[in-house]
Amino acid sequence: MNEIIFKTEGLAKTFNRRKIFKDISFELKENSSLAITGKNGSGKSTLLKILSGILSPTRGSIEMNIGGKIIRHDSYFKKLGLVSPYLQLYDEFTGQENLELFRDIRGIEATDNYIEDLLKLFKLWERRDDFVRTYSSGMKQRLKYAFALLHNPSILLLDEPRSNLDAEGIETVYKIMEEQKKRGILIVATNDSEDIEHCEQLIDLNKQETSGK
Ligand SMILES: Nc1ncnc2c1ncn2[C@@H]1O[C@H](COP(=O)(O)OP(=O)(O)OP(=O)(O)O)[C@@H](O)[C@H]1O
Ligand SMILES: [Mg+2]
């Protein structure tokens, strides 16, 4: 297996002079997992967006190194998968088309068989030909997981992993979290104690000192 290192140093984010967090530093290697907790508005989703390369930090740095190669920020999306309430799906396409489109746009090497496996794993196979706009919120969340796993990411980032899922969906998510830890790195933004139990390390954003310089 390729060695994976994902580390940050002194990450800080300020929105319109409002300090959200400062000085987030961690170092993760393959087979490790991190939970990020904190009150509503403490910056969990913001931090995950920064880690995914969607947002820039105000200060600090991120390094992703896979198999001895530094990955450029604009290529992070090739190596990581994200499940987040902020992700948009294409409403006017079917679930299956969404995955195929994403694969083709991104140039991901995912076979039709693998897409079928993911749709079955997330219990969307029967509804694969329906437009996403007709999906329930839990079905949309399941489709986001299929997206995130399409390219077997080295790093999987989950923002509120259980959102809208039923007991069976949550069980599948925990299975995936365990598999991700065997394969790479798992980062979860959550306040749910059961989610946190699946992670070895913890950062509580409310314990970050945000006052001062
Ligand atoms: N684009 C933006 N412009 C200005 N402020 C923002 C923006 N995005 C987020 N914020 C602010 O940043 C802070 C952190 O928001 P964030 O969504 O990261 O928190 P969170 O910990 O994920 O909260 P929750 O538990 O409710 O999901 C909040 O005060 C929010 O209002
Ligand atoms: Mg959030």
GROMACS .gro file of C-alpha atoms and ligand atoms in nm:
model
  245
    1MET     CA    1   0.000   0.000   0.000
    2ASN     CA    2   0.112   0.353  -0.078
    3GLU     CA    3   0.210   0.555   0.221
    4ILE     CA    4  -0.034   0.837   0.287
    5ILE     CA    5   0.039   1.147   0.492
    6PHE     CA    6  -0.217   1.421   0.544
    7LYS     CA    7  -0.110   1.700   0.772
    8THR     CA    8  -0.199   2.056   0.856
    9GLU     CA    9  -0.009   2.323   1.038
   10GLY     CA   10  -0.165   2.623   1.207
   11LEU     CA   11  -0.479   2.633   0.996
   12ALA     CA   12  -0.693   2.937   1.069
   13LYS     CA   13  -1.010   3.072   0.912
   14THR     CA   14  -1.161   3.415   0.942
   15PHE     CA   15  -1.484   3.523   0.771
   16ASN     CA   16  -1.529   3.902   0.755
   17ARG     CA   17  -1.302   3.952   1.057
   18ARG     CA   18  -1.490   3.684   1.253
   19LYS     CA   19  -1.238   3.429   1.371
   20ILE     CA   20  -1.385   3.084   1.325
   21PHE     CA   21  -1.085   2.881   1.439
   22LYS     CA   22  -0.713   2.916   1.459
   23ASP     CA   23  -0.414   2.692   1.483
   24ILE     CA   24  -0.550   2.357   1.373
   25SER     CA   25  -0.257   2.121   1.341
   26PHE     CA   26  -0.263   1.746   1.297
   27GLU     CA   27  -0.079   1.470   1.117
   28LEU     CA   28  -0.256   1.161   0.993
   29LYS     CA   29  -0.114   0.852   0.822
   30GLU     CA   30  -0.287   0.562   0.653
   31ASN     CA   31  -0.501   0.349   0.886
   32SER     CA   32  -0.587   0.644   1.105
   33SER     CA   33  -0.901   0.840   1.175
   34LEU     CA   34  -0.994   1.179   1.315
   35ALA     CA   35  -1.323   1.311   1.452
   36ILE     CA   36  -1.383   1.686   1.449
   37THR     CA   37  -1.641   1.800   1.700
   38GLY     CA   38  -1.772   2.135   1.818
   39LYS     CA   39  -2.090   2.332   1.866
   40ASN     CA   40  -2.308   2.452   1.578
   41GLY     CA   41  -2.114   2.725   1.405
   42SER     CA   42  -1.777   2.623   1.550
   43GLY     CA   43  -1.635   2.562   1.203
   44LYS     CA   44  -1.654   2.186   1.141
   45SER     CA   45  -1.797   2.216   0.790
   46THR     CA   46  -1.563   2.505   0.712
   47LEU     CA   47  -1.262   2.298   0.819
   48LEU     CA   48  -1.372   2.004   0.602
   49LYS     CA   49  -1.413   2.237   0.304
   50ILE     CA   50  -1.060   2.367   0.363
   51LEU     CA   51  -0.922   2.013   0.393
   52SER     CA   52  -1.093   1.921   0.065
   53GLY     CA   53  -0.942   2.219  -0.115
   54ILE     CA   54  -1.283   2.385  -0.176
   55LEU     CA   55  -1.201   2.680   0.050
   56SER     CA   56  -0.869   2.845   0.127
   57PRO     CA   57  -0.753   2.890   0.483
   58THR     CA   58  -0.678   3.241   0.606
   59ARG     CA   59  -0.352   3.111   0.749
   60GLY     CA   60  -0.168   2.782   0.779
   61SER     CA   61  -0.086   2.500   0.543
   62ILE     CA   62  -0.202   2.157   0.435
   63GLU     CA   63   0.019   1.883   0.297
   64MET     CA   64  -0.096   1.568   0.124
   65ASN     CA   65   0.171   1.316   0.040
   66ILE     CA   66   0.089   0.985  -0.124
   67GLY     CA   67   0.356   0.727  -0.201
   68GLY     CA   68   0.629   0.987  -0.154
   69LYS     CA   69   0.466   1.237  -0.390
   70ILE     CA   70   0.330   1.573  -0.279
   71ILE     CA   71  -0.020   1.621  -0.417
   72ARG     CA   72  -0.100   1.969  -0.546
   73HIS     CA   73  -0.402   2.142  -0.396
   74ASP     CA   74  -0.583   2.146  -0.730
   75SER     CA   75  -0.553   1.767  -0.748
   76TYR     CA   76  -0.685   1.695  -0.399
   77PHE     CA   77  -1.022   1.598  -0.544
   78LYS     CA   78  -0.857   1.301  -0.716
   79LYS     CA   79  -0.738   1.160  -0.387
   80LEU     CA   80  -1.019   1.241  -0.150
   81GLY     CA   81  -1.388   1.177  -0.125
   82LEU     CA   82  -1.629   1.410   0.052
   83VAL     CA   83  -1.981   1.360   0.181
   84SER     CA   84  -2.128   1.691   0.290
   85PRO     CA   85  -2.461   1.869   0.322
   86TYR     CA   86  -2.310   2.132   0.090
   87LEU     CA   87  -2.258   1.898  -0.203
   88GLN     CA   88  -2.490   1.950  -0.497
   89LEU     CA   89  -2.627   1.666  -0.706
   90TYR     CA   90  -2.762   1.706  -1.058
   91ASP     CA   91  -3.137   1.702  -1.002
   92GLU     CA   92  -3.229   1.666  -1.366
   93PHE     CA   93  -3.032   1.346  -1.413
   94THR     CA   94  -3.097   1.000  -1.276
   95GLY     CA   95  -2.891   0.858  -0.991
   96GLN     CA   96  -2.696   0.636  -1.226
   97GLU     CA   97  -2.640   0.919  -1.476
   98ASN     CA   98  -2.510   1.137  -1.194
   99LEU     CA   99  -2.241   0.882  -1.115
  100GLU     CA  100  -2.153   0.820  -1.481
  101LEU     CA  101  -2.135   1.192  -1.550
  102PHE     CA  102  -1.911   1.254  -1.252
  103ARG     CA  103  -1.687   0.966  -1.356
  104ASP     CA  104  -1.656   1.095  -1.713
  105ILE     CA  105  -1.605   1.462  -1.621
  106ARG     CA  106  -1.343   1.375  -1.362
  107GLY     CA  107  -1.179   1.105  -1.572
  108ILE     CA  108  -1.221   0.850  -1.295
  109GLU     CA  109  -1.152   0.487  -1.379
  110ALA     CA  110  -1.466   0.331  -1.237
  111THR     CA  111  -1.622   0.044  -1.430
  112ASP     CA  112  -1.996   0.014  -1.490
  113ASN     CA  113  -1.982  -0.289  -1.262
  114TYR     CA  114  -1.837  -0.084  -0.980
  115ILE     CA  115  -2.109   0.179  -1.021
  116GLU     CA  116  -2.365  -0.102  -1.006
  117ASP     CA  117  -2.202  -0.235  -0.687
  118LEU     CA  118  -2.218   0.110  -0.525
  119LEU     CA  119  -2.582   0.163  -0.622
  120LYS     CA  120  -2.665  -0.177  -0.477
  121LEU     CA  121  -2.461  -0.121  -0.163
  122PHE     CA  122  -2.652   0.200  -0.098
  123LYS     CA  123  -2.988   0.045  -0.188
  124LEU     CA  124  -3.039   0.274  -0.487
  125TRP     CA  125  -3.030   0.011  -0.759
  126GLU     CA  126  -3.409  -0.012  -0.791
  127ARG     CA  127  -3.430   0.366  -0.825
  128ARG     CA  128  -3.124   0.414  -1.044
  129ASP     CA  129  -3.329   0.535  -1.343
  130ASP     CA  130  -3.531   0.793  -1.149
  131PHE     CA  131  -3.440   1.161  -1.153
  132VAL     CA  132  -3.252   1.272  -0.845
  133ARG     CA  133  -3.511   1.546  -0.788
  134THR     CA  134  -3.757   1.267  -0.705
  135TYR     CA  135  -3.526   1.111  -0.445
  136SER     CA  136  -3.594   1.134  -0.073
  137SER     CA  137  -3.337   1.316   0.141
  138GLY     CA  138  -3.193   0.985   0.267
  139MET     CA  139  -3.163   0.859  -0.090
  140LYS     CA  140  -2.972   1.174  -0.185
  141GLN     CA  141  -2.741   1.120   0.108
  142ARG     CA  142  -2.681   0.761  -0.006
  143LEU     CA  143  -2.599   0.884  -0.356
  144LYS     CA  144  -2.342   1.122  -0.208
  145TYR     CA  145  -2.167   0.821  -0.055
  146ALA     CA  146  -2.158   0.649  -0.393
  147PHE     CA  147  -2.000   0.968  -0.535
  148ALA     CA  148  -1.743   0.991  -0.261
  149LEU     CA  149  -1.636   0.629  -0.303
  150LEU     CA  150  -1.634   0.619  -0.684
  151HIS     CA  151  -1.256   0.667  -0.708
  152ASN     CA  152  -1.156   0.467  -0.398
  153PRO     CA  153  -1.022   0.776  -0.223
  154SER     CA  154  -0.713   0.764  -0.004
  155ILE     CA  155  -0.881   1.013   0.228
  156LEU     CA  156  -1.253   1.010   0.307
  157LEU     CA  157  -1.410   1.318   0.465
  158LEU     CA  158  -1.760   1.289   0.610
  159ASP     CA  159  -1.957   1.591   0.730
  160GLU     CA  160  -2.245   1.470   0.948
  161PRO     CA  161  -2.228   1.116   0.812
  162ARG     CA  162  -2.564   0.999   0.945
  163SER     CA  163  -2.768   1.289   0.797
  164ASN     CA  164  -3.113   1.166   0.692
  165LEU     CA  165  -3.012   0.800   0.702
  166ASP     CA  166  -3.218   0.514   0.847
  167ALA     CA  167  -3.072   0.242   1.068
  168GLU     CA  168  -2.970   0.029   0.772
  169GLY     CA  169  -2.802   0.326   0.601
  170ILE     CA  170  -2.610   0.411   0.918
  171GLU     CA  171  -2.491   0.052   0.944
  172THR     CA  172  -2.360   0.069   0.587
  173VAL     CA  173  -2.183   0.395   0.668
  174TYR     CA  174  -2.009   0.241   0.970
  175LYS     CA  175  -1.897  -0.050   0.756
  176ILE     CA  176  -1.752   0.196   0.506
  177MET     CA  177  -1.581   0.393   0.782
  178GLU     CA  178  -1.413   0.075   0.905
  179GLU     CA  179  -1.305  -0.018   0.552
  180GLN     CA  180  -1.166   0.331   0.494
  181LYS     CA  181  -0.947   0.303   0.803
  182LYS     CA  182  -0.798  -0.018   0.661
  183ARG     CA  183  -0.731   0.148   0.328
  184GLY     CA  184  -0.646   0.508   0.407
  185ILE     CA  185  -0.751   0.800   0.623
  186LEU     CA  186  -1.094   0.883   0.763
  187ILE     CA  187  -1.201   1.229   0.887
  188VAL     CA  188  -1.549   1.281   1.032
  189ALA     CA  189  -1.716   1.606   1.140
  190THR     CA  190  -1.980   1.512   1.392
  191ASN     CA  191  -2.116   1.556   1.741
  192ASP     CA  192  -2.261   1.207   1.754
  193SER     CA  193  -2.094   0.990   2.018
  194GLU     CA  194  -2.130   0.671   1.817
  195ASP     CA  195  -1.959   0.835   1.515
  196ILE     CA  196  -1.680   0.958   1.742
  197GLU     CA  197  -1.624   0.604   1.875
  198HIS     CA  198  -1.521   0.498   1.525
  199CYS     CA  199  -1.234   0.749   1.527
  200GLU     CA  200  -0.907   0.725   1.715
  201GLN     CA  201  -0.823   1.094   1.733
  202LEU     CA  202  -1.036   1.392   1.822
  203ILE     CA  203  -1.023   1.766   1.768
  204ASP     CA  204  -1.281   1.970   1.958
  205LEU     CA  205  -1.310   2.310   1.791
  206ASN     CA  206  -1.452   2.462   2.109
  207LYS     CA  207  -1.131   2.383   2.291
  208GLN     CA  208  -0.938   2.589   2.038
  209GLU     CA  209  -0.842   2.926   2.179
  210THR     CA  210  -0.990   3.172   1.929
  211SER     CA  211  -0.930   3.494   2.113
  212GLY     CA  212  -0.612   3.694   2.089
  213LYS     CA  213  -0.387   3.721   1.784
  214LIG     N1  214  -1.936   3.173   0.344
  214LIG     C1  215  -1.942   3.221   0.466
  214LIG     N2  216  -1.938   3.353   0.491
  214LIG     C2  217  -1.941   3.402   0.616
  214LIG     N3  218  -1.949   3.326   0.727
  214LIG     C3  219  -1.953   3.193   0.708
  214LIG     C4  220  -1.951   3.133   0.579
  214LIG     N4  221  -1.956   2.997   0.595
  214LIG     C5  222  -1.963   2.976   0.726
  214LIG     N5  223  -1.961   3.091   0.795
  214LIG     C6  224  -1.961   3.105   0.942
  214LIG     O1  225  -1.856   3.027   0.993
  214LIG     C7  226  -1.893   2.968   1.116
  214LIG     C8  227  -1.872   2.819   1.109
  214LIG     O2  228  -1.967   2.760   1.023
  214LIG     P1  229  -1.967   2.604   0.993
  214LIG     O3  230  -2.078   2.576   0.899
  214LIG     O4  231  -1.831   2.565   0.953
  214LIG     O5  232  -1.997   2.544   1.137
  214LIG     P2  233  -2.030   2.396   1.181
  214LIG     O6  234  -1.944   2.364   1.298
  214LIG     O7  235  -2.023   2.306   1.064
  214LIG     O8  236  -2.181   2.410   1.230
  214LIG     P3  237  -2.301   2.301   1.233
  214LIG     O9  238  -2.278   2.215   1.354
  214LIG    O10  239  -2.422   2.387   1.248
  214LIG    O11  240  -2.299   2.226   1.104
  214LIG     C9  241  -2.037   3.013   1.142
  214LIG    O12  242  -2.032   3.126   1.226
  214LIG    C10  243  -2.085   3.051   1.005
  214LIG    O13  244  -2.186   3.150   1.013
  215MG      MG  245  -2.159   2.185   0.970
   0.00000   0.00000   0.00000
